[in-house]
PDB file of C-alpha atoms in Angstrom:
ATOM      1  CA  MET A   1       0.000   0.213   0.155  1.00 60.00           C
ATOM      2  CA  THR A   2       1.413   3.290  -0.668  1.00 68.00           C
ATOM      3  CA  ASN A   3      -0.814   5.024   1.532  1.00 92.00           C
ATOM      4  CA  TYR A   4      -2.137   3.901   4.797  1.00 97.00           C
ATOM      5  CA  PRO A   5      -5.113   4.744   7.408  1.00 98.00           C
ATOM      6  CA  ARG A   6      -3.646   7.652  10.189  1.00 98.00           C
ATOM      7  CA  TRP A   7      -4.287   7.265  13.554  1.00 99.00           C
ATOM      8  CA  SER A   8      -4.416  11.121  14.116  1.00 98.00           C
ATOM      9  CA  ARG A   9      -6.862  11.658  11.188  1.00 98.00           C
ATOM     10  CA  LEU A  10      -9.515   9.322  11.835  1.00 99.00           C
ATOM     11  CA  PRO A  11     -11.863   8.645  14.575  1.00 99.00           C
ATOM     12  CA  TYR A  12     -12.454   5.507  16.639  1.00 99.00           C
ATOM     13  CA  ALA A  13     -15.686   3.620  16.558  1.00 98.00           C
ATOM     14  CA  GLY A  14     -18.210   5.367  18.374  1.00 96.00           C
ATOM     15  CA  GLU A  15     -16.561   8.690  18.522  1.00 98.00           C
ATOM     16  CA  GLU A  16     -16.992  11.788  16.276  1.00 97.00           C
ATOM     17  CA  TYR A  17     -13.484  13.354  15.862  1.00 98.00           C
ATOM     18  CA  PRO A  18      -9.698  11.726  15.893  1.00 98.00           C
ATOM     19  CA  PRO A  19      -8.487  11.072  19.318  1.00 97.00           C
ATOM     20  CA  LYS A  20      -7.327  14.435  20.666  1.00 96.00           C
ATOM     21  CA  ASN A  21      -5.916  12.825  24.320  1.00 97.00           C
ATOM     22  CA  PRO A  22      -2.882  10.696  22.913  1.00 98.00           C
ATOM     23  CA  GLU A  23      -1.061   9.161  25.426  1.00 98.00           C
ATOM     24  CA  GLU A  24       2.746   9.794  26.011  1.00 98.00           C
ATOM     25  CA  PRO A  25       3.363  10.908  22.152  1.00 98.00           C
ATOM     26  CA  LEU A  26       6.898  12.132  23.667  1.00 99.00           C
ATOM     27  CA  ALA A  27       7.657   8.951  25.184  1.00 99.00           C
ATOM     28  CA  GLY A  28       9.589   7.859  22.322  1.00 99.00           C
ATOM     29  CA  THR A  29      12.171  10.496  23.387  1.00 98.00           C
ATOM     30  CA  TRP A  30      12.911   9.731  26.660  1.00 99.00           C
ATOM     31  CA  PRO A  31      16.295   8.710  28.083  1.00 99.00           C
ATOM     32  CA  LEU A  32      17.198   5.423  27.376  1.00 99.00           C
ATOM     33  CA  ILE A  33      19.037   2.923  29.963  1.00 99.00           C
ATOM     34  CA  PHE A  34      21.225   0.634  27.813  1.00 99.00           C
ATOM     35  CA  LEU A  35      20.126   1.057  24.259  1.00 99.00           C
ATOM     36  CA  GLN A  36      21.468   4.133  22.947  1.00 99.00           C
ATOM     37  CA  ARG A  37      20.352   6.550  19.419  1.00 98.00           C
ATOM     38  CA  ASP A  38      22.301   6.424  16.244  1.00 97.00           C
ATOM     39  CA  ASN A  39      22.771   9.339  13.770  1.00 95.00           C
ATOM     40  CA  ASN A  40      20.059   7.731  11.745  1.00 94.00           C
ATOM     41  CA  GLY A  41      17.065   8.636  13.781  1.00 94.00           C
ATOM     42  CA  TRP A  42      17.086   4.997  14.786  1.00 98.00           C
ATOM     43  CA  PHE A  43      18.556   2.660  17.832  1.00 99.00           C
ATOM     44  CA  LYS A  44      21.644   0.626  18.447  1.00 99.00           C
ATOM     45  CA  GLY A  45      22.537  -1.567  21.504  1.00 99.00           C
ATOM     46  CA  PRO A  46      25.091  -1.217  24.146  1.00 98.00           C
ATOM     47  CA  LEU A  47      27.992  -2.733  21.960  1.00 98.00           C
ATOM     48  CA  GLY A  48      27.117  -0.591  19.008  1.00 98.00           C
ATOM     49  CA  ASP A  49      25.236  -3.327  17.045  1.00 98.00           C
ATOM     50  CA  SER A  50      22.299  -1.915  15.001  1.00 96.00           C
ATOM     51  CA  ILE A  51      18.970  -2.989  16.092  1.00 98.00           C
ATOM     52  CA  PRO A  52      16.676  -3.903  13.295  1.00 98.00           C
ATOM     53  CA  LYS A  53      13.954  -2.080  12.036  1.00 98.00           C
ATOM     54  CA  VAL A  54       9.832  -3.045  11.566  1.00 99.00           C
ATOM     55  CA  ILE A  55       8.338  -3.572   8.044  1.00 98.00           C
ATOM     56  CA  HIS A  56       7.281   0.007   6.884  1.00 98.00           C
ATOM     57  CA  PRO A  57       3.752   0.570   7.034  1.00 98.00           C
ATOM     58  CA  TYR A  58       3.230   1.143   3.137  1.00 98.00           C
ATOM     59  CA  LYS A  59       4.531  -2.557   2.511  1.00 98.00           C
ATOM     60  CA  VAL A  60       1.374  -3.891   4.704  1.00 98.00           C
ATOM     61  CA  ASN A  61      -1.715  -4.251   3.365  1.00 98.00           C
ATOM     62  CA  TRP A  62      -3.940  -3.191   6.239  1.00 98.00           C
ATOM     63  CA  LYS A  63      -7.362  -3.935   4.667  1.00 98.00           C
ATOM     64  CA  MET A  64      -6.249  -7.542   5.062  1.00 99.00           C
ATOM     65  CA  GLU A  65      -5.205  -6.850   8.617  1.00 99.00           C
ATOM     66  CA  LEU A  66      -8.433  -5.578   9.532  1.00 99.00           C
ATOM     67  CA  GLN A  67     -10.284  -8.694   7.858  1.00 99.00           C
ATOM     68  CA  ASP A  68      -8.143 -10.747  10.326  1.00 99.00           C
ATOM     69  CA  VAL A  69      -9.145  -8.635  13.586  1.00 99.00           C
ATOM     70  CA  GLN A  70     -12.858  -8.719  12.488  1.00 99.00           C
ATOM     71  CA  ASP A  71     -12.901 -12.431  11.446  1.00 99.00           C
ATOM     72  CA  THR A  72     -11.533 -13.058  15.023  1.00 99.00           C
ATOM     73  CA  LEU A  73     -13.964 -10.949  16.932  1.00 98.00           C
ATOM     74  CA  GLU A  74     -16.608 -12.814  15.064  1.00 98.00           C
ATOM     75  CA  ASN A  75     -15.516 -16.160  16.444  1.00 97.00           C
ATOM     76  CA  LEU A  76     -14.285 -15.204  20.092  1.00 96.00           C
ATOM     77  CA  THR A  77     -14.234 -18.236  22.486  1.00 95.00           C
ATOM     78  CA  LEU A  78     -14.773 -17.933  26.059  1.00 93.00           C
ATOM     79  CA  GLU A  79     -11.193 -18.655  26.534  1.00 94.00           C
ATOM     80  CA  ARG A  80      -9.926 -15.833  24.050  1.00 96.00           C
ATOM     81  CA  LYS A  81     -12.047 -13.666  25.670  1.00 96.00           C
ATOM     82  CA  LEU A  82     -10.215 -14.609  29.186  1.00 96.00           C
ATOM     83  CA  LEU A  83      -6.899 -14.183  27.605  1.00 97.00           C
ATOM     84  CA  ALA A  84      -7.841 -10.815  26.097  1.00 98.00           C
ATOM     85  CA  GLU A  85      -8.972  -9.338  29.414  1.00 97.00           C
ATOM     86  CA  TYR A  86      -5.956 -11.140  31.547  1.00 98.00           C
ATOM     87  CA  TRP A  87      -3.127  -9.301  29.252  1.00 98.00           C
ATOM     88  CA  GLY A  88      -5.226  -6.193  29.001  1.00 98.00           C
ATOM     89  CA  THR A  89      -5.992  -5.378  32.318  1.00 97.00           C
ATOM     90  CA  GLY A  90      -3.812  -2.182  33.803  1.00 96.00           C
ATOM     91  CA  HIS A  91      -0.671  -2.022  32.024  1.00 96.00           C
ATOM     92  CA  VAL A  92       1.620  -4.600  30.615  1.00 96.00           C
ATOM     93  CA  THR A  93       3.928  -4.468  33.547  1.00 98.00           C
ATOM     94  CA  LYS A  94       1.008  -5.642  35.326  1.00 98.00           C
ATOM     95  CA  GLN A  95       1.242  -8.957  34.146  1.00 98.00           C
ATOM     96  CA  TRP A  96       5.452  -9.384  33.657  1.00 99.00           C
ATOM     97  CA  THR A  97       6.666  -8.378  36.645  1.00 98.00           C
ATOM     98  CA  PRO A  98       4.641 -11.051  38.564  1.00 98.00           C
ATOM     99  CA  ILE A  99       6.494 -13.588  36.193  1.00 99.00           C
ATOM    100  CA  ILE A 100       9.992 -11.898  36.991  1.00 98.00           C
ATOM    101  CA  ASP A 101       8.967 -12.358  41.103  1.00 98.00           C
ATOM    102  CA  ARG A 102       7.989 -15.805  40.297  1.00 97.00           C
ATOM    103  CA  LEU A 103      10.915 -16.815  38.730  1.00 97.00           C
ATOM    104  CA  ILE A 104      13.365 -15.168  41.416  1.00 96.00           C
ATOM    105  CA  ASP A 105      11.211 -17.184  44.198  1.00 95.00           C
ATOM    106  CA  THR A 106      11.363 -20.439  42.402  1.00 94.00           C
ATOM    107  CA  TYR A 107      14.916 -20.613  41.859  1.00 92.00           C
ATOM    108  CA  THR A 108      16.053 -19.329  45.088  1.00 90.00           C
ATOM    109  CA  VAL A 109      17.253 -22.281  46.092  1.00 66.00           C
ATOM    110  CA  PHE A 110      18.557 -25.307  43.553  1.00 54.00           C
ATOM    111  CA  THR A 111      20.131 -28.500  44.491  1.00 55.00           C
ATOM    112  CA  THR A 112      22.574 -29.372  41.721  1.00 57.00           C
ATOM    113  CA  LYS A 113      25.320 -28.648  43.580  1.00 59.00           C
ATOM    114  CA  ILE A 114      26.157 -29.952  47.120  1.00 56.00           C
ATOM    115  CA  PRO A 115      26.335 -27.361  49.395  1.00 56.00           C
ATOM    116  CA  PRO A 116      22.863 -26.110  47.790  1.00 55.00           C
ATOM    117  CA  MET A 117      23.290 -23.163  46.260  1.00 62.00           C
ATOM    118  CA  SER A 118      21.082 -20.410  46.472  1.00 75.00           C
ATOM    119  CA  LEU A 119      19.976 -17.115  44.113  1.00 87.00           C
ATOM    120  CA  THR A 120      21.002 -14.294  45.909  1.00 89.00           C
ATOM    121  CA  THR A 121      19.768 -11.040  47.042  1.00 91.00           C
ATOM    122  CA  PRO A 122      22.228  -9.076  44.707  1.00 94.00           C
ATOM    123  CA  GLU A 123      21.620 -11.600  42.067  1.00 95.00           C
ATOM    124  CA  ALA A 124      17.428 -11.364  42.306  1.00 96.00           C
ATOM    125  CA  ALA A 125      17.817  -7.218  42.472  1.00 97.00           C
ATOM    126  CA  ARG A 126      19.887  -7.601  39.129  1.00 98.00           C
ATOM    127  CA  ILE A 127      17.561  -9.471  37.444  1.00 98.00           C
ATOM    128  CA  LEU A 128      14.648  -7.630  38.381  1.00 98.00           C
ATOM    129  CA  ALA A 129      16.399  -4.353  37.624  1.00 99.00           C
ATOM    130  CA  LEU A 130      17.734  -5.553  34.310  1.00 99.00           C
ATOM    131  CA  THR A 131      14.697  -6.637  32.579  1.00 99.00           C
ATOM    132  CA  GLU A 132      12.634  -3.835  33.883  1.00 99.00           C
ATOM    133  CA  ALA A 133      14.671  -1.731  32.567  1.00 99.00           C
ATOM    134  CA  ALA A 134      14.925  -3.801  29.180  1.00 99.00           C
ATOM    135  CA  ILE A 135      10.933  -3.203  29.472  1.00 99.00           C
ATOM    136  CA  GLN A 136      11.802   0.344  29.791  1.00 99.00           C
ATOM    137  CA  ASP A 137      13.988   0.874  26.467  1.00 99.00           C
ATOM    138  CA  ALA A 138      11.806  -1.456  24.505  1.00 99.00           C
ATOM    139  CA  GLY A 139       8.890   0.842  25.570  1.00 99.00           C
ATOM    140  CA  VAL A 140      10.712   3.903  24.227  1.00 99.00           C
ATOM    141  CA  VAL A 141      11.175   2.189  21.086  1.00 99.00           C
ATOM    142  CA  ALA A 142       7.679   1.252  20.684  1.00 99.00           C
ATOM    143  CA  TRP A 143       6.481   4.807  21.403  1.00 99.00           C
ATOM    144  CA  ALA A 144       8.878   5.990  18.523  1.00 99.00           C
ATOM    145  CA  ILE A 145       7.229   3.660  16.075  1.00 99.00           C
ATOM    146  CA  LYS A 146       3.958   4.224  16.800  1.00 99.00           C
ATOM    147  CA  TYR A 147       4.023   8.157  16.711  1.00 99.00           C
ATOM    148  CA  ARG A 148       6.170   7.921  13.693  1.00 98.00           C
ATOM    149  CA  TYR A 149       4.050   5.864  11.384  1.00 98.00           C
ATOM    150  CA  ASP A 150       1.070   6.755  12.634  1.00 99.00           C
ATOM    151  CA  VAL A 151      -1.261   3.838  12.005  1.00 99.00           C
ATOM    152  CA  ALA A 152      -4.990   3.858  12.488  1.00 99.00           C
ATOM    153  CA  ARG A 153      -5.989   1.217  14.986  1.00 99.00           C
ATOM    154  CA  PRO A 154      -8.599  -1.335  13.694  1.00 99.00           C
ATOM    155  CA  ASN A 155     -11.580   0.707  14.837  1.00 99.00           C
ATOM    156  CA  GLN A 156     -10.550   3.528  12.976  1.00 99.00           C
ATOM    157  CA  GLN A 157     -10.587   1.434   9.579  1.00 98.00           C
ATOM    158  CA  ASP A 158     -13.875   0.111  10.750  1.00 98.00           C
ATOM    159  CA  PRO A 159     -15.839   2.843  12.312  1.00 97.00           C
ATOM    160  CA  ASN A 160     -18.491   0.180  12.978  1.00 98.00           C
ATOM    161  CA  LEU A 161     -16.193  -2.421  14.889  1.00 98.00           C
ATOM    162  CA  VAL A 162     -17.189  -3.254  18.686  1.00 98.00           C
ATOM    163  CA  THR A 163     -13.859  -4.180  20.194  1.00 99.00           C
ATOM    164  CA  TYR A 164     -13.768  -6.624  23.326  1.00 98.00           C
ATOM    165  CA  ILE A 165     -11.678  -4.566  25.611  1.00 98.00           C
ATOM    166  CA  CYS A 166     -11.081  -1.146  24.892  1.00 98.00           C
ATOM    167  CA  THR A 167      -8.734   0.678  22.395  1.00 98.00           C
ATOM    168  CA  PRO A 168      -5.746   2.326  23.579  1.00 98.00           C
ATOM    169  CA  ARG A 169      -5.420   5.969  22.939  1.00 98.00           C
ATOM    170  CA  HIS A 170      -2.060   5.918  20.964  1.00 99.00           C
ATOM    171  CA  PRO A 171      -1.175   4.354  17.551  1.00 99.00           C
ATOM    172  CA  SER A 172      -1.529   0.106  16.499  1.00 99.00           C
ATOM    173  CA  TYR A 173       1.245  -0.267  15.005  1.00 99.00           C
ATOM    174  CA  ILE A 174       3.544  -1.702  16.870  1.00 99.00           C
ATOM    175  CA  SER A 175       2.013  -3.321  19.881  1.00 99.00           C
ATOM    176  CA  GLY A 176       3.706  -2.129  22.990  1.00 99.00           C
ATOM    177  CA  HIS A 177       2.390  -5.321  24.735  1.00 99.00           C
ATOM    178  CA  ALA A 178       4.107  -7.698  22.274  1.00 99.00           C
ATOM    179  CA  ILE A 179       7.704  -5.767  22.007  1.00 99.00           C
ATOM    180  CA  VAL A 180       7.682  -5.916  25.627  1.00 99.00           C
ATOM    181  CA  ALA A 181       6.747  -9.535  25.656  1.00 99.00           C
ATOM    182  CA  GLY A 182       9.572 -10.201  23.401  1.00 99.00           C
ATOM    183  CA  VAL A 183      12.389  -8.255  25.604  1.00 99.00           C
ATOM    184  CA  ALA A 184      10.974  -9.732  28.815  1.00 99.00           C
ATOM    185  CA  SER A 185      10.713 -13.261  27.879  1.00 99.00           C
ATOM    186  CA  GLU A 186      14.364 -13.267  26.487  1.00 99.00           C
ATOM    187  CA  VAL A 187      15.705 -11.210  28.919  1.00 99.00           C
ATOM    188  CA  LEU A 188      14.481 -13.674  31.461  1.00 99.00           C
ATOM    189  CA  SER A 189      15.482 -16.958  29.374  1.00 99.00           C
ATOM    190  CA  TYR A 190      19.000 -15.450  29.489  1.00 99.00           C
ATOM    191  CA  PHE A 191      18.834 -15.708  33.279  1.00 98.00           C
ATOM    192  CA  PHE A 192      16.667 -18.857  33.253  1.00 97.00           C
ATOM    193  CA  PRO A 193      17.445 -20.835  30.283  1.00 97.00           C
ATOM    194  CA  ALA A 194      15.194 -24.032  31.434  1.00 96.00           C
ATOM    195  CA  GLU A 195      12.140 -21.747  31.345  1.00 97.00           C
ATOM    196  CA  ARG A 196      12.466 -20.681  27.849  1.00 98.00           C
ATOM    197  CA  GLU A 197       9.746 -22.826  26.284  1.00 97.00           C
ATOM    198  CA  ARG A 198       7.273 -21.589  28.742  1.00 97.00           C
ATOM    199  CA  LEU A 199       8.189 -17.853  28.646  1.00 98.00           C
ATOM    200  CA  THR A 200       8.241 -17.750  24.814  1.00 99.00           C
ATOM    201  CA  ILE A 201       4.258 -19.328  24.597  1.00 98.00           C
ATOM    202  CA  LEU A 202       3.463 -16.758  27.188  1.00 98.00           C
ATOM    203  CA  ALA A 203       5.025 -13.819  25.032  1.00 99.00           C
ATOM    204  CA  GLU A 204       3.165 -15.457  22.342  1.00 99.00           C
ATOM    205  CA  GLU A 205      -0.020 -15.424  24.069  1.00 98.00           C
ATOM    206  CA  CYS A 206       0.087 -11.687  25.342  1.00 99.00           C
ATOM    207  CA  ALA A 207       0.706 -10.749  21.546  1.00 99.00           C
ATOM    208  CA  VAL A 208      -1.956 -12.714  20.042  1.00 99.00           C
ATOM    209  CA  ALA A 209      -4.333 -11.617  23.167  1.00 99.00           C
ATOM    210  CA  ARG A 210      -4.347  -8.004  21.755  1.00 99.00           C
ATOM    211  CA  VAL A 211      -6.065  -9.495  18.474  1.00 99.00           C
ATOM    212  CA  TYR A 212      -8.588 -11.189  20.694  1.00 99.00           C
ATOM    213  CA  GLY A 213      -9.247  -8.032  22.122  1.00 99.00           C
ATOM    214  CA  GLY A 214      -9.670  -6.244  19.011  1.00 99.00           C
ATOM    215  CA  VAL A 215      -7.238  -3.384  19.492  1.00 99.00           C
ATOM    216  CA  HIS A 216      -4.239  -4.727  17.547  1.00 99.00           C
ATOM    217  CA  TYR A 217      -3.658  -6.422  13.939  1.00 99.00           C
ATOM    218  CA  PRO A 218      -1.726  -9.614  13.797  1.00 99.00           C
ATOM    219  CA  ILE A 219       1.453  -7.753  12.264  1.00 99.00           C
ATOM    220  CA  ASP A 220       1.518  -5.186  15.408  1.00 99.00           C
ATOM    221  CA  GLY A 221       2.410  -8.464  17.299  1.00 99.00           C
ATOM    222  CA  THR A 222       4.289 -10.540  14.968  1.00 99.00           C
ATOM    223  CA  GLU A 223       6.862  -7.417  14.174  1.00 99.00           C
ATOM    224  CA  GLY A 224       6.405  -6.416  18.029  1.00 99.00           C
ATOM    225  CA  LEU A 225       7.733  -9.931  19.242  1.00 99.00           C
ATOM    226  CA  ARG A 226      10.405  -9.976  16.800  1.00 99.00           C
ATOM    227  CA  LEU A 227      11.579  -6.454  17.668  1.00 99.00           C
ATOM    228  CA  GLY A 228      11.481  -7.014  21.618  1.00 99.00           C
ATOM    229  CA  ARG A 229      13.423 -10.381  21.246  1.00 99.00           C
ATOM    230  CA  ALA A 230      16.061  -8.513  18.977  1.00 99.00           C
ATOM    231  CA  ILE A 231      16.649  -5.800  21.579  1.00 99.00           C
ATOM    232  CA  ALA A 232      16.892  -8.560  24.364  1.00 99.00           C
ATOM    233  CA  LYS A 233      19.465 -10.447  22.675  1.00 99.00           C
ATOM    234  CA  SER A 234      21.486  -7.237  22.029  1.00 99.00           C
ATOM    235  CA  LEU A 235      20.824  -6.357  25.922  1.00 99.00           C
ATOM    236  CA  THR A 236      21.957 -10.020  26.835  1.00 99.00           C
ATOM    237  CA  SER A 237      25.132  -9.543  24.903  1.00 99.00           C
ATOM    238  CA  PHE A 238      26.128  -6.701  26.841  1.00 99.00           C
ATOM    239  CA  PHE A 239      25.005  -8.281  30.100  1.00 99.00           C
ATOM    240  CA  ALA A 240      27.218 -11.181  29.606  1.00 99.00           C
ATOM    241  CA  THR A 241      30.294  -9.076  29.524  1.00 99.00           C
ATOM    242  CA  GLN A 242      29.929  -7.888  32.397  1.00 99.00           C
ATOM    243  CA  VAL A 243      32.435  -8.914  34.932  1.00 99.00           C
ATOM    244  CA  ASP A 244      33.460  -8.542  38.722  1.00 98.00           C
ATOM    245  CA  ALA A 245      36.324  -7.302  40.600  1.00 99.00           C
ATOM    246  CA  LEU A 246      38.360 -10.662  39.663  1.00 98.00           C
ATOM    247  CA  GLY A 247      37.046 -10.976  36.355  1.00 98.00           C
ATOM    248  CA  ASN A 248      34.504 -13.493  36.928  1.00 97.00           C
ATOM    249  CA  PRO A 249      30.827 -13.040  35.056  1.00 98.00           C
ATOM    250  CA  VAL A 250      28.558 -11.107  37.090  1.00 98.00           C
ATOM    251  CA  ASP A 251      25.561 -13.854  35.611  1.00 97.00           C
ATOM    252  CA  GLU A 252      25.584 -17.488  36.093  1.00 92.00           C
ATOM    253  CA  PRO A 253      22.212 -18.756  34.296  1.00 93.00           C
ATOM    254  CA  PHE A 254      20.309 -21.207  35.956  1.00 90.00           C
ATOM    255  CA  ILE A 255      20.446 -24.172  33.988  1.00 89.00           C
ATOM    256  CA  GLU A 256      18.193 -26.450  36.066  1.00 87.00           C
ATOM    257  CA  ASP A 257      14.831 -26.499  35.429  1.00 91.00           C
ATOM    258  CA  LYS A 258      12.535 -26.053  38.391  1.00 91.00           C
ATOM    259  CA  ASN A 259       9.298 -25.942  36.312  1.00 92.00           C
ATOM    260  CA  ALA A 260       8.023 -22.755  37.607  1.00 95.00           C
ATOM    261  CA  ILE A 261       4.549 -22.273  38.165  1.00 95.00           C
ATOM    262  CA  ILE A 262       4.351 -18.969  36.239  1.00 96.00           C
ATOM    263  CA  PRO A 263       1.496 -16.434  36.096  1.00 96.00           C
ATOM    264  CA  PRO A 264      -1.297 -16.693  35.133  1.00 96.00           C
ATOM    265  CA  ASP A 265      -0.685 -20.487  35.289  1.00 90.00           C
ATOM    266  CA  GLY A 266      -3.616 -21.596  32.636  1.00 87.00           C
ATOM    267  CA  TYR A 267      -7.613 -21.183  32.262  1.00 86.00           C
ATOM    268  CA  PRO A 268      -8.993 -19.004  33.967  1.00 89.00           C
ATOM    269  CA  TYR A 269      -6.430 -16.696  33.610  1.00 93.00           C
ATOM    270  CA  GLN A 270      -6.419 -14.624  37.190  1.00 94.00           C
ATOM    271  CA  GLN A 271      -4.052 -11.791  38.089  1.00 96.00           C
ATOM    272  CA  ALA A 272      -0.933 -12.881  40.533  1.00 96.00           C
ATOM    273  CA  ILE A 273      -1.843  -9.353  42.083  1.00 96.00           C
ATOM    274  CA  PRO A 274      -5.690  -8.276  41.620  1.00 95.00           C
ATOM    275  CA  PHE A 275      -6.573  -4.664  41.356  1.00 96.00           C
ATOM    276  CA  ASP A 276     -10.114  -3.263  40.568  1.00 94.00           C
ATOM    277  CA  PHE A 277      -9.415  -1.138  37.999  1.00 93.00           C
ATOM    278  CA  ILE A 278     -11.749   1.811  37.317  1.00 89.00           C
ATOM    279  CA  SER A 279     -12.707   1.406  33.408  1.00 84.00           C
ATOM    280  CA  LYS A 280     -13.800   3.944  31.580  1.00 89.00           C
ATOM    281  CA  CYS A 281     -14.430   3.563  27.529  1.00 95.00           C
ATOM    282  CA  GLN A 282     -14.583   6.224  25.239  1.00 94.00           C
ATOM    283  CA  SER A 283     -14.946   3.931  22.011  1.00 97.00           C
ATOM    284  CA  ARG A 284     -17.230   1.216  20.919  1.00 97.00           C
ATOM    285  CA  VAL A 285     -16.854  -1.848  22.980  1.00 97.00           C
ATOM    286  CA  VAL A 286     -18.906  -4.636  23.639  1.00 96.00           C
ATOM    287  CA  GLU A 287     -21.419  -4.825  26.275  1.00 88.00           C
ATOM    288  CA  GLU A 288     -20.605  -7.992  28.482  1.00 76.00           C
ATOM    289  CA  THR A 289     -24.035 -10.019  28.778  1.00 66.00           C
ATOM    290  CA  LEU A 290     -25.172 -11.219  32.410  1.00 58.00           C
ATOM    291  CA  PHE A 291     -24.756 -14.712  31.443  1.00 60.00           C
ATOM    292  CA  SER A 292     -20.721 -14.156  30.368  1.00 65.00           C
ATOM    293  CA  LYS A 293     -20.218 -12.137  33.818  1.00 61.00           C
ATOM    294  CA  ILE A 294     -21.644 -15.166  35.878  1.00 61.00           C
ATOM    295  CA  THR A 295     -19.766 -17.760  33.950  1.00 65.00           C
ATOM    296  CA  LYS A 296     -16.251 -15.721  34.747  1.00 64.00           C
ATOM    297  CA  ASN A 297     -17.295 -15.280  38.289  1.00 62.00           C
ATOM    298  CA  PHE A 298     -17.824 -19.011  38.505  1.00 61.00           C
ATOM    299  CA  LEU A 299     -14.547 -19.541  36.724  1.00 62.00           C
ATOM    300  CA  GLY A 300     -12.885 -17.573  39.357  1.00 60.00           C
ATOM    301  CA  LEU A 301     -14.049 -18.670  42.455  1.00 53.00           C
ATOM    302  CA  PHE A 302     -13.535 -22.391  41.736  1.00 59.00           C
ATOM    303  CA  GLY A 303     -10.737 -22.285  39.267  1.00 56.00           C
ATOM    304  CA  ALA A 304     -11.917 -24.237  36.569  1.00 48.00           C
ATOM    305  CA  LYS A 305      -9.615 -25.539  34.002  1.00 44.00           C
TER     306      LYS A 305
END
């Protein structure tokens, strides 16, 4: 496509005017912790390596992307609805921070050595800090891309689209949830390589849940995941070069598989730290039926799998 629908020019479904309350439009210019800006308006890693770019919106068939979203919304299962709600609750850190905490707790004591080795307080702090710092940098990159390309949301292309969850007030491409999922899962896999498969599944689940909710196109998620993983690989290559005063590597990955029970631990997808958010949506969103509310409350009470 030589042209594509612009977020800043089209109203959301159910609204009369284009959005006038953009979420943090200058976040893409915020300071970075590990990444750096190059001389070409893009980003590079802490070792000077280039961060790959996303597919240009001109090369994307946004009508086909919209059709995928429309088809998805017409065929939502209860499980997909619960996934959309789970990953769409609060900010994306609400789901990934408890994952970090659970991994730290699970691997605090492991028994591959005698006497038993334990994840130490400094190690726990480092894992938490580096993962959250990676998330911050990925968020800055995502917001730079969002407002640079200004891609309209699905419910701006289709003014009759009724989304399952509320559409955020910032451009669609790329998905912030997906880039965070990509970077967080890869950084955590660097520290806990035995958990890589489970973390990868969660990252992909997080990305596709935004399509289930009707607020993102599939390519928002696939490109977000790809970029997040690339950022993480750049950062972990840098982390691996860091040594202590004796020249020993600071990081020693935990290779024993403790099979951590990582939130949300499957159906019915409950928050690790529940909070009663106040939800006020400006755009058109599905009205939940009484039956749906009763069903989800039942699942929450009895923990159906």
